[in-house]
Coordinates of C-alpha atoms in Angstrom, one line a residue:
Chain A
X6 CA 11.4 5.9 13.8
X7 CA 7.9 4.5 13.1
X8 CA 8.6 1.0 11.8
X9 CA 6.6 -2.2 11.2
X10 CA 7.9 -5.6 11.3
X11 CA 6.1 -8.4 9.9
X12 CA 7.2 -12.6 10.1
X13 CA 7.1 -14.6 8.6
X14 CA 8.5 -13.3 5.6
X15 CA 7.1 -16.1 3.4
X16 CA 4.7 -19.2 4.4
X17 CA 3.3 -22.4 2.7
X18 CA 0.6 -24.4 3.8
X19 CA -2.0 -26.7 2.5
X20 CA -5.3 -25.7 1.7
X21 CA -7.8 -26.5 4.5
X22 CA -5.3 -25.5 7.4
X23 CA -5.5 -22.5 9.6
X24 CA -2.5 -19.6 9.7
X25 CA -1.3 -16.9 11.6
X26 CA 0.6 -14.1 10.6
X27 CA 2.5 -11.4 13.1
X28 CA 2.7 -7.6 12.7
X29 CA 4.8 -5.9 15.4
X30 CA 5.1 -1.9 15.2
X31 CA 6.2 0.8 17.1
X32 CA 4.2 3.8 15.5
X33 CA 3.5 6.6 18.1
X34 CA 1.0 7.5 18.6
X35 CA -1.2 5.3 17.2
X36 CA -3.8 5.8 15.4
X37 CA -5.1 3.0 13.4
X38 CA -3.7 -0.3 12.2
X39 CA -4.6 -2.2 8.7
X40 CA -4.1 -5.4 7.3
X41 CA -4.3 -5.4 3.4
X42 CA -4.2 -8.4 0.6
X43 CA -2.2 -8.1 -2.7
X44 CA -3.0 -10.6 -5.5
X45 CA 0.6 -10.7 -7.3
X46 CA 0.7 -7.9 -9.9
X47 CA -2.5 -6.1 -8.3
X48 CA -2.5 -3.4 -5.8
X49 CA -3.3 -3.8 -2.2
X50 CA -6.9 -4.3 -1.0
X51 CA -8.4 -3.6 2.3
X52 CA -9.2 -6.5 5.0
X53 CA -9.7 -5.0 8.5
X54 CA -9.0 -1.9 9.7
X55 CA -9.2 -1.5 13.5
X56 CA -8.7 1.6 16.0
X57 CA -7.3 1.5 19.5
X58 CA -10.1 0.5 21.0
X59 CA -10.8 -3.0 18.8
X60 CA -9.1 -6.2 20.0
X61 CA -10.8 -8.4 16.7
X62 CA -12.2 -7.6 13.8
X63 CA -13.3 -10.4 11.1
X64 CA -14.0 -10.4 8.0
X65 CA -15.1 -13.8 6.4
X66 CA -12.4 -16.0 7.4
X67 CA -10.0 -13.4 7.9
X68 CA -9.9 -12.4 12.1
X69 CA -7.3 -9.8 12.7
X70 CA -6.1 -9.1 16.8
X71 CA -4.7 -6.0 17.7
X72 CA -2.7 -5.6 21.7
X73 CA -2.3 -1.9 21.7
X74 CA -0.4 -2.4 24.9
X75 CA 2.6 -4.6 23.2
X76 CA 2.0 -3.4 19.6
X77 CA 1.5 -6.3 18.5
X78 CA -1.4 -7.8 15.8
X79 CA -2.1 -11.0 14.2
X80 CA -4.1 -12.4 11.3
X81 CA -5.7 -15.5 11.5
X82 CA -7.0 -17.1 8.3
X83 CA -9.2 -19.9 8.8
X84 CA -9.4 -23.3 6.5
X85 CA -7.6 -21.8 4.0
X86 CA -7.8 -21.4 0.0
X87 CA -5.8 -21.8 -3.1
X88 CA -7.4 -17.8 -3.3
X89 CA -5.7 -17.1 -0.2
X90 CA -2.1 -17.0 -2.0
X91 CA -1.0 -13.4 -1.9
X92 CA 0.9 -11.4 0.0
X93 CA -0.3 -9.7 3.1
X94 CA 0.3 -5.9 4.6
X95 CA 0.1 -5.0 7.8
X96 CA 0.0 -1.1 7.9
X97 CA -0.3 1.5 10.5
X98 CA -1.2 5.0 11.1
X99 CA 0.1 7.6 13.8
X100 CA -2.5 10.0 15.2
X101 CA -0.6 13.3 14.4
X102 CA 0.8 12.1 10.8
X103 CA -2.3 13.0 8.9
X104 CA -3.3 10.2 6.2
X105 CA 0.7 8.7 6.6
X106 CA 1.1 5.4 6.7
X107 CA 4.1 2.8 7.7
X108 CA 3.8 -0.2 5.6
X109 CA 5.7 -3.6 6.9
X110 CA 7.4 -5.7 4.3
X111 CA 4.7 -8.3 4.1
X112 CA 3.9 -11.6 4.3
X113 CA 3.8 -14.1 1.0
X114 CA 1.5 -16.6 1.6
X115 CA 1.3 -19.5 -0.8
X116 CA -1.7 -22.0 -0.4
X117 CA -1.1 -25.5 -2.1
X118 CA -3.6 -27.8 -3.1
Chain B
X17 CA -17.2 1.4 -4.9
X18 CA -14.1 3.3 -5.0
X19 CA -12.4 3.0 -8.2
X20 CA -8.7 3.8 -8.8
X21 CA -7.1 3.3 -12.1
X22 CA -3.6 3.8 -13.7
X23 CA -2.7 4.1 -17.1
X24 CA -0.5 1.6 -17.8
X25 CA -0.7 -2.0 -15.9
X26 CA 3.4 -2.7 -17.4
X27 CA 5.8 -0.1 -19.6
X28 CA 9.0 -0.7 -20.5
X29 CA 11.3 2.5 -20.9
X30 CA 15.2 3.2 -21.5
X31 CA 17.5 4.9 -19.5
X32 CA 16.9 8.8 -19.4
X33 CA 13.8 8.7 -21.2
X34 CA 10.9 10.9 -19.5
X35 CA 8.5 8.9 -18.1
X36 CA 5.0 9.8 -17.1
X37 CA 2.7 7.3 -15.2
X38 CA -1.0 8.6 -14.6
X39 CA -3.1 8.0 -11.6
X40 CA -7.1 8.7 -11.7
X41 CA -9.8 8.5 -8.9
X42 CA -13.4 8.4 -9.4
X43 CA -14.7 9.3 -5.9
X44 CA -13.4 12.8 -5.4
X45 CA -11.0 12.1 -3.2
X46 CA -8.9 15.2 -1.8
X47 CA -5.6 13.0 -1.0
X48 CA -3.8 11.2 -3.6
X49 CA -0.1 9.4 -3.1
X50 CA 2.3 8.0 -5.3
X51 CA 4.2 4.8 -3.6
X52 CA 6.8 2.3 -5.1
X53 CA 7.3 -1.1 -3.9
X54 CA 10.1 -3.5 -4.2
X55 CA 10.9 -7.3 -2.2
X56 CA 12.1 -6.9 0.9
X57 CA 11.4 -2.8 1.4
X58 CA 7.6 -2.9 1.0
X59 CA 6.0 -0.1 0.2
X60 CA 7.7 3.6 0.2
X61 CA 6.2 6.7 -0.1
X62 CA 7.5 8.9 -3.1
X63 CA 4.9 12.2 -3.2
X64 CA 1.4 12.8 -2.3
X65 CA -1.3 15.7 -2.8
X66 CA -3.8 16.9 -0.6
X67 CA -5.6 19.2 -2.5
X68 CA -5.1 20.6 -6.3
X69 CA -1.7 22.0 -7.0
X70 CA -0.7 20.8 -3.8
X71 CA 2.2 18.0 -3.3
X72 CA 4.4 17.2 -0.4
X73 CA 7.5 15.4 -0.5
X74 CA 7.6 11.4 1.1
X75 CA 10.2 9.2 2.5
X76 CA 11.9 9.0 -1.4
X77 CA 11.1 11.5 -3.7
X78 CA 14.6 12.1 -5.1
X79 CA 14.3 11.3 -9.4
X80 CA 10.4 11.9 -9.2
X81 CA 8.1 14.9 -9.5
X82 CA 4.4 14.8 -9.4
X83 CA 1.3 17.0 -11.0
X84 CA -1.9 17.7 -9.5
X85 CA -3.7 20.0 -12.0
X86 CA -7.4 18.4 -11.4
X87 CA -8.7 16.8 -8.0
X88 CA -9.1 13.2 -10.1
X89 CA -5.6 13.0 -11.7
X90 CA -2.4 12.4 -10.1
X91 CA 0.5 12.2 -11.7
X92 CA 4.3 11.1 -11.4
X93 CA 6.8 12.1 -13.5
X94 CA 10.4 10.3 -14.0
X95 CA 12.5 13.4 -15.3
X96 CA 15.0 11.1 -16.3
X97 CA 14.6 7.2 -16.1
X98 CA 17.5 5.1 -14.5
X99 CA 17.6 1.8 -13.8
X100 CA 17.3 1.9 -10.2
X101 CA 13.4 3.5 -11.0
X102 CA 12.9 -0.4 -12.3
X103 CA 9.8 -1.0 -9.5
X104 CA 6.3 -1.5 -9.2
X105 CA 4.6 1.6 -8.7
X106 CA 1.2 2.3 -6.5
X107 CA -1.1 4.8 -6.4
X108 CA -3.6 5.9 -3.9
X109 CA -6.4 7.6 -3.2
X110 CA -8.0 8.5 0.4
X111 CA -11.0 11.2 2.1
X112 CA -10.2 10.3 5.6
X113 CA -8.3 7.1 6.9
X114 CA -8.9 4.4 4.3
X115 CA -6.7 4.5 1.2
X116 CA -7.6 2.6 -2.1
X117 CA -4.9 1.1 -4.2
X118 CA -4.7 1.1 -8.0
X119 CA -3.7 -2.2 -9.6
X120 CA -0.1 -0.9 -10.0
X121 CA 2.3 -0.4 -12.9
X122 CA 5.4 -2.4 -13.1
X123 CA 8.3 -0.2 -14.9
X124 CA 11.1 -1.7 -16.4
X125 CA 13.9 0.8 -17.1
X126 CA 17.0 -1.0 -19.2

């Protein structure tokens, strides 16, 4: 069964600090992996999308990595800001499943001043 | 910019009521999706549609139905709302691999 596991479930950090969120998946055959940011009460917004051949992708202070061999991804946030407080969702797509996605449970990040 | 809108941000309904959740996208996307999101369970796919009048069951279709009469509009219907359908409902649309989400509708069934 295709699964996406994220850790930690929640995280509290001080403003200005860095943090790394983890995503492990068992989706096969792999097509792509996305990270979404979801503010409270809002729909998810795409941060990055990576295919099999991409190891690293950045979007401002967000850097996602992908190790397709170990089926792991991470999202690193640099110099966190209060506006980074949100849930971060890892989503994996299987190659033979059209546009069907497998969602992780998300990591809830709180950035404290 | 892709825009996906949902008819209500917050909705409170009574048990047994028929509930309609509307979703509209303005990018001529062929694919549209309805998810529900619950704490600890992530997003779960209810139904999706890949063309007008076409629909497919997702992972948790029980208690729901959908309608896609026009390309830009995808409706989720709760025939007889129950308290276990209290949730956040998210609509999404896509052309290829990128899904764009609406703002969500928080439905409370009392």
